Structures are given as structure tokens and as C-alpha cells.
Short mmCIF file of C-alpha atoms in Angstrom, two decimals:
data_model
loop_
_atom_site.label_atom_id
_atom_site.label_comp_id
_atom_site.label_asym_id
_atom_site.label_seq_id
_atom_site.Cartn_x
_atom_site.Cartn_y
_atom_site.Cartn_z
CA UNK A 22 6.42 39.12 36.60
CA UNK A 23 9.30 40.44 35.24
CA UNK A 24 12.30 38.21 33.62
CA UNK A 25 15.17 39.67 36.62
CA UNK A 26 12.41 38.89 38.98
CA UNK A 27 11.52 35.27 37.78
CA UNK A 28 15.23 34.60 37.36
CA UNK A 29 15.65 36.07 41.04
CA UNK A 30 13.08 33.92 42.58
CA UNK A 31 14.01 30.41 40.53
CA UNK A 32 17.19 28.29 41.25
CA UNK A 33 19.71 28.05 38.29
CA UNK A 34 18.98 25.57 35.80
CA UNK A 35 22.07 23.27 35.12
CA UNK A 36 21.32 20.58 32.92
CA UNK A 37 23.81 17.63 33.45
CA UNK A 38 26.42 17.30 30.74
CA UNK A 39 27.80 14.22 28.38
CA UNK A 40 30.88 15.09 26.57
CA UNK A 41 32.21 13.47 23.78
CA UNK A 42 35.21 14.29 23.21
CA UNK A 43 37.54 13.05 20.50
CA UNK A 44 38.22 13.28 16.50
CA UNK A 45 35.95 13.07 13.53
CA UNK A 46 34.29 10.02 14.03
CA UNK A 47 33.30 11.88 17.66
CA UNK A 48 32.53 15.13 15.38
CA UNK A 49 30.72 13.30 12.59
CA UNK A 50 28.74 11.45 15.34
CA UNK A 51 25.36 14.01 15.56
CA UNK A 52 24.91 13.76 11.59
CA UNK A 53 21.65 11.72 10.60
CA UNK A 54 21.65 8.54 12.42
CA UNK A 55 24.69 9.37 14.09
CA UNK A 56 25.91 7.69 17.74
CA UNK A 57 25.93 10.86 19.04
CA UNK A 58 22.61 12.20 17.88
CA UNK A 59 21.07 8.56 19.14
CA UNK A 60 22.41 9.71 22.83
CA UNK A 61 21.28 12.81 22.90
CA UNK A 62 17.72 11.92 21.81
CA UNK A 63 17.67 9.47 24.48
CA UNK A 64 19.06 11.77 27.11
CA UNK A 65 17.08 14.94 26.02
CA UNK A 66 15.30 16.91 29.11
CA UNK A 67 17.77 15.00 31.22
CA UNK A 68 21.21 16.41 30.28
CA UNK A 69 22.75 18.03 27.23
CA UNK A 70 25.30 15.12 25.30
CA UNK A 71 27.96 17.66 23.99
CA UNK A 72 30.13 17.09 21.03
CA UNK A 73 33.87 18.28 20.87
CA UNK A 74 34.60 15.58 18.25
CA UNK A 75 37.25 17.56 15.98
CA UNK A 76 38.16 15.94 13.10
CA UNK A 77 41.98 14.99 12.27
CA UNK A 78 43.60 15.37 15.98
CA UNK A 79 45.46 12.88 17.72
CA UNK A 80 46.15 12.78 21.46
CA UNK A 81 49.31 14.75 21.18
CA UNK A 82 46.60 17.83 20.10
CA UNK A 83 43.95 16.87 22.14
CA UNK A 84 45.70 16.73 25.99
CA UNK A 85 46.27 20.18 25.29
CA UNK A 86 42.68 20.96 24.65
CA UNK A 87 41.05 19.49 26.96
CA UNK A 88 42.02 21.54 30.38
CA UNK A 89 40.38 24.53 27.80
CA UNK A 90 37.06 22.18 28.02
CA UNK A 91 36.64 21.16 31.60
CA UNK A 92 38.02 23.08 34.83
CA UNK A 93 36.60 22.99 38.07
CA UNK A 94 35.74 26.64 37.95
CA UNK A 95 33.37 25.28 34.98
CA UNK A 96 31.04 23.10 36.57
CA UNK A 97 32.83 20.31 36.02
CA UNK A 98 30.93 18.13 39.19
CA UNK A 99 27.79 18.59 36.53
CA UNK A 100 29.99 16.06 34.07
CA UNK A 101 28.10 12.92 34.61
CA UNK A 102 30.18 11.12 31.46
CA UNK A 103 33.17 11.70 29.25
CA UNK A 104 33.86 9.37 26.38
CA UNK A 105 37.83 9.62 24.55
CA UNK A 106 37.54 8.35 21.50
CA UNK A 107 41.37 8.78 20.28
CA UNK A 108 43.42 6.53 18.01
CA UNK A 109 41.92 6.46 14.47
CA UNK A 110 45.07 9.27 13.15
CA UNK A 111 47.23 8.30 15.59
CA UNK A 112 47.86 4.79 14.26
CA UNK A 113 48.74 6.62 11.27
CA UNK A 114 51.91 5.18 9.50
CA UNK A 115 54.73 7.46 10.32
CA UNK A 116 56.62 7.49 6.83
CA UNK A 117 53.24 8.10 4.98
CA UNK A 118 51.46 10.48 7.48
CA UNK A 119 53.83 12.19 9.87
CA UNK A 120 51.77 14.93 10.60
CA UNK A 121 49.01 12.63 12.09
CA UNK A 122 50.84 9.80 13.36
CA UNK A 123 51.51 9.54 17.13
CA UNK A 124 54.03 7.14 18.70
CA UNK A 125 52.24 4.23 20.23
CA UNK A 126 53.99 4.75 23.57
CA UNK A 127 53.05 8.22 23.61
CA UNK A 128 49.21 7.44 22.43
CA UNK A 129 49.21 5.69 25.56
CA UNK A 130 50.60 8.05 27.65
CA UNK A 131 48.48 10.59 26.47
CA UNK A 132 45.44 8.44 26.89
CA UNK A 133 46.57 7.98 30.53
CA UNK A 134 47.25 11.89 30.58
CA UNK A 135 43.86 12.79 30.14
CA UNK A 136 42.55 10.76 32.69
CA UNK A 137 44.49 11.88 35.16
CA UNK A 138 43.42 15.43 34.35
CA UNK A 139 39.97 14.53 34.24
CA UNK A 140 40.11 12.83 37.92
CA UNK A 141 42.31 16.10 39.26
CA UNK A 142 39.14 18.08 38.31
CA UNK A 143 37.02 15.49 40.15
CA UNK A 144 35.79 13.47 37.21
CA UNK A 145 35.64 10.18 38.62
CA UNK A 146 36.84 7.12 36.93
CA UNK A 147 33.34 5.89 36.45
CA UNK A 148 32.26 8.29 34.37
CA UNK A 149 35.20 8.03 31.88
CA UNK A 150 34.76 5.69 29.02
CA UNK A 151 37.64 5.16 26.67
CA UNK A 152 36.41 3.75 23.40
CA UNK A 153 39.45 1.85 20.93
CA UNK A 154 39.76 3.36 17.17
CA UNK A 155 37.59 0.96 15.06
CA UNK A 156 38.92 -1.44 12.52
CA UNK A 157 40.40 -0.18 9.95
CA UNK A 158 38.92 -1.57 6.16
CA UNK A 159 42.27 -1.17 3.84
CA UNK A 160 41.01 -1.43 0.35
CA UNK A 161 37.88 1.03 0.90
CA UNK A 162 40.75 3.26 2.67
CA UNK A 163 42.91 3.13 -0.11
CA UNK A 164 40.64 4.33 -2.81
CA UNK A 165 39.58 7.25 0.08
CA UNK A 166 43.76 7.63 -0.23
CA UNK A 167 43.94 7.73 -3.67
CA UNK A 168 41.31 9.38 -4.86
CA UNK A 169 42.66 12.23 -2.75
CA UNK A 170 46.21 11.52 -4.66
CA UNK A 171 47.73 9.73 -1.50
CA UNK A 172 49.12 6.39 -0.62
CA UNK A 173 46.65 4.31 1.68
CA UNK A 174 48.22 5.65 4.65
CA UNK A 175 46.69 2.97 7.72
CA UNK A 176 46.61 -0.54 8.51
CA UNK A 177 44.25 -2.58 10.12
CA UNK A 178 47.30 -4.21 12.40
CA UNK A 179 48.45 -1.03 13.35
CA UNK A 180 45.36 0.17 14.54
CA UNK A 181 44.75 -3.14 16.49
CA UNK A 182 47.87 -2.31 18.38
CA UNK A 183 46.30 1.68 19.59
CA UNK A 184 43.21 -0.28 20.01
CA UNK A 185 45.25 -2.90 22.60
CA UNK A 186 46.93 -0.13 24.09
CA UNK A 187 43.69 1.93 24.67
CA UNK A 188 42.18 -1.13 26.81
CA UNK A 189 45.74 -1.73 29.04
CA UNK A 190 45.25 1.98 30.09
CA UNK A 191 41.89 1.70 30.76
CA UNK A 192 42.72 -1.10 32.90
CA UNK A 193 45.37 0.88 34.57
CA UNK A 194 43.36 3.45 35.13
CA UNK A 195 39.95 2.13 36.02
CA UNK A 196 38.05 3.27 33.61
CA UNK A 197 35.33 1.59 31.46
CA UNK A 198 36.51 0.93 27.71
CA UNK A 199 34.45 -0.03 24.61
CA UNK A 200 37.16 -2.31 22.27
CA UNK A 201 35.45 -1.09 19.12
CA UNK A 202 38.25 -2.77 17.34
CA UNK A 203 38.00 -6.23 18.57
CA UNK A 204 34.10 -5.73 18.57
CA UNK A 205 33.59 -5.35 15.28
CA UNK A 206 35.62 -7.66 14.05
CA UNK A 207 33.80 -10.43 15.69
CA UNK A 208 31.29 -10.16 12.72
CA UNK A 209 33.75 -11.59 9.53
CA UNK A 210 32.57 -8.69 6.97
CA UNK A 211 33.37 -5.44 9.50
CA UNK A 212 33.70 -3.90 6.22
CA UNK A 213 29.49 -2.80 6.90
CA UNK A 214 30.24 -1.12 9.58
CA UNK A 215 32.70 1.70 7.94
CA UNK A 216 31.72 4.19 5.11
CA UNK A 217 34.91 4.51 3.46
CA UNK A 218 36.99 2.38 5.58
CA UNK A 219 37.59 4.46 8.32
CA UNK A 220 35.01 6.17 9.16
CA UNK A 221 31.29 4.76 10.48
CA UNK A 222 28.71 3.88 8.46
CA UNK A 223 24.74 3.88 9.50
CA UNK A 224 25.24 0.44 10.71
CA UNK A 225 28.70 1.46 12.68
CA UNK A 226 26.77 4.43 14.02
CA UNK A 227 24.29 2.30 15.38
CA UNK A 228 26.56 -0.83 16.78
CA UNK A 229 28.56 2.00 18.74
CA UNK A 230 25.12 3.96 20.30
CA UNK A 231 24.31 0.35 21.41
CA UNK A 232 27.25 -0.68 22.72
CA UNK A 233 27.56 2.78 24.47
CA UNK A 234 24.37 2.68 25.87
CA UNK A 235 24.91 -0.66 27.38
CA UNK A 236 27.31 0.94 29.97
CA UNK A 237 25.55 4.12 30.21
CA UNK A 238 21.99 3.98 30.16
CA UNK A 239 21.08 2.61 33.07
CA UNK A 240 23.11 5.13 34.79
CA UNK A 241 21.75 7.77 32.93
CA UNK A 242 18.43 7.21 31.95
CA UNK A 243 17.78 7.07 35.73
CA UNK A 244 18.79 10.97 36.24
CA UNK A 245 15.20 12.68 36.71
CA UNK A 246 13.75 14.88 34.01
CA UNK A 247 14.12 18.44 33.86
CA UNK A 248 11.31 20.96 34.70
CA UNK A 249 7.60 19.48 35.12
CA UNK A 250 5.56 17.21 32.94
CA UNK A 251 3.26 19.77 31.04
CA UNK A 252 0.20 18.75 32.59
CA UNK A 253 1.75 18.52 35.62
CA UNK A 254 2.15 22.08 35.93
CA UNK A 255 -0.26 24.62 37.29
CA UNK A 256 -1.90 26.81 34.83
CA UNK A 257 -3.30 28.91 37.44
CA UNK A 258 -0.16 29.71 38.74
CA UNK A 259 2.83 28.62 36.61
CA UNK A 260 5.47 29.90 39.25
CA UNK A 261 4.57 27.69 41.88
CA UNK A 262 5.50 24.35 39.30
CA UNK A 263 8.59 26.51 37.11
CA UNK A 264 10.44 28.56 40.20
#
């Protein structure tokens, strides 16, 4: 049988989608042992986990990116989850990173921005998680700072604060929100679960694929696998089990 033919006869395949969306701790997240590479391995033949983590934006960037992600002339009824995972350069100090930094009001605002555009392209509120910057470790983010000939440029306050204001529009919104920030500091030495203060070690990586999975596996893992088992298919006459 021809290819046209066999793509004539079969229905399109559309394999459910998980988008991460968010800044480098999102983009870092499908290195080795990363939270995002733990999802997808989990998810695989069931629906493709998708990373637009782009490392150094803030919300002010990223509401403007993400109607260029999801529209509703793109499928977006086959989003089954959306994490935002925002607030790590926003929290930024002002006087020592202006180009990063983001207002906390307008974090917030932004946060709630995104939602709303997710829902007007009928992404319900369900399958939005919002997920808090993490702690921040100061003296393994200074020498990250200085070694890089810069000031240490975050505080672990500060990004308590995004973190506070991530969960208040969650609440407001309805979505589901992972407090990564107050999470992690429940353990006394968080300090494990960063590699250089900021960013997530192995151990971070797998706390946040954990906690994530908590609120969506049950969801997920119940979505049906994709094309037959391979024994399950009929060798005689492979169209009958793959169109």
C-alpha cells in the first residue's frame, strides 16, 4: 500500500501534549535526570511532554510568547497540562539586575495574564499548574555572581515574596500550584536541592518530578496508550490493527 493511501485510509495521529513552559530551570529540566525528562519517560506513547523552558525570561517576556505557543487554530483542546514556572529572574533585585527584575505587582499580574489567555483558548483551569520559583541559596549564588564578576544579585526573602504571590493568583484563579519555595524549605539544608544556588540539582530535579506527579499522574497516566501493543497487532494484516 502506498504511504498517500495508508495516510488516506488511517485517522490522524495526535498525541496529547504537556507543555512546560517557563525559564531555565523549565529549559534545563530534560538534561540527565531532569524533571522534565522524568515526565516524559513516564508519559511516553501517551502524549508528548514539551519543553519551552527558555532560560533568563521573566513574565514581562513570556505573556508575549505564549499566544505564539498555543491558539485555538493549533490544537490547543489536545493540551491536557500546562505548567508556568515563572519567578526565579523576576525576583531579581532591581538596582543590581534591572534587566531581569520584574515588579512584584506586575509578576502577579502577568501570572494572572497568562491564565486568562490560556482559559480564552479553552485551557481549563485544571490543567494549569503554577509552580513558585524555588528557594533561593545566597552564598552558592554569590560565588555563581562573582565568579561571573557580578554582585550576588537575589535574595532568598525576595523570592519568598514571588513565591507568595504565585500561590494568591493561583488561588484567584483556580488553578493548582506547587509552592516549591515553601516546600523545600521544610527540609533545614534546602541548600541539596540547588546546584549553584539557583538552579536544581539531581536531588531538586527529582523532589519537583515527584511533587509534579502527585497532581498529575493519576490524571495522566490514565490517558490510553497510543497505537497497539506489538503483539497485539496482526501480522497477517497490519492495517486492520495500525489504520
Amino acid at each position: 500500500m502506498a504511504l498517500a493511501e495508508a495516510g488516506a485510509r488511517g485517522r490522524l495521529l495526535r498525541w496529547p501534549r504537556v507543555l512546560l513552559f517557563g525559564d531555565s530551570i523549565t529549559e534545563y529540566s530534560f538534561q540527565e535526570n531532569g524533571w522534565g525528562a522524568y515526565l516524559a519517560e513516564r508519559l511516553v506513547r501517551k502524549c508528548d511532554v514539551v519543553n519551552r523552558g527558555i532560560s533568563g525570561y521573566n513574565t514581562r517576556w513570556a505573556k508575549l510568547i505564549l499566544p505564539r505557543l498555543i491558539t485555538e487554530n493549533t490544537n490547543a483542546d489536545n493540551v491536557v497540562a500546562v505548567t508556568i514556572f515563572f519567578g526565579a529572574n523576576d525576583s531579581a533585585l532591581k538596582e543590581l539586575n534591572p534587566q531581569q527584575h520584574v515588579p512584584l505587582e506586575e509578576y502577579a499580574a502577568n501570572l494572572k495574564s497568562m491564565v486568562q489567555y490560556l482559559k480564552s483558548v479553552d485551557i481549563t483551569a485544571d490543567r494549569i499548574i503554577l509552580i513558585t520559583p524555588p528557594p533561593l541559596q545566597e552564598s552558592a549564588w554569590e560565588k555563581a555572581c562573582l565568579a561571573k564578576g557580578d554582585k550576588l544579585n537575589r535574595c532568598n526573602a525576595t523570592a519568598g515574596q514571588y513565591a507568595q504571590a504565585c500561590v494568591q493568583v493561583a488561588r484567584e484563579c483556580g488553578t493548582d500550584v506547587l509552592d516549591l519555595w515553601t516546600l523545600m524549605q521544610k527540609d533545614q539544608d534546602f541548600s541539596s536541592y540547588l546546584s549553584d544556588g539557583l538552579h536544581l540539582s539531581t536531588k531538586g530535579n527529582s523532589f519537583l518530578a515527584a511533587q509534579l506527579w502527585s497532581r498529575l499522574g493519576n490524571k495522566l497516566s490514565a490517558l490510553p496508550s497510543l497505537l497497539p501493543y506489538w503483539r497485539d497487532v496482526d501480522h497477517t494484516n497490519p492495517e486492520a490493527s495500525l489504520l
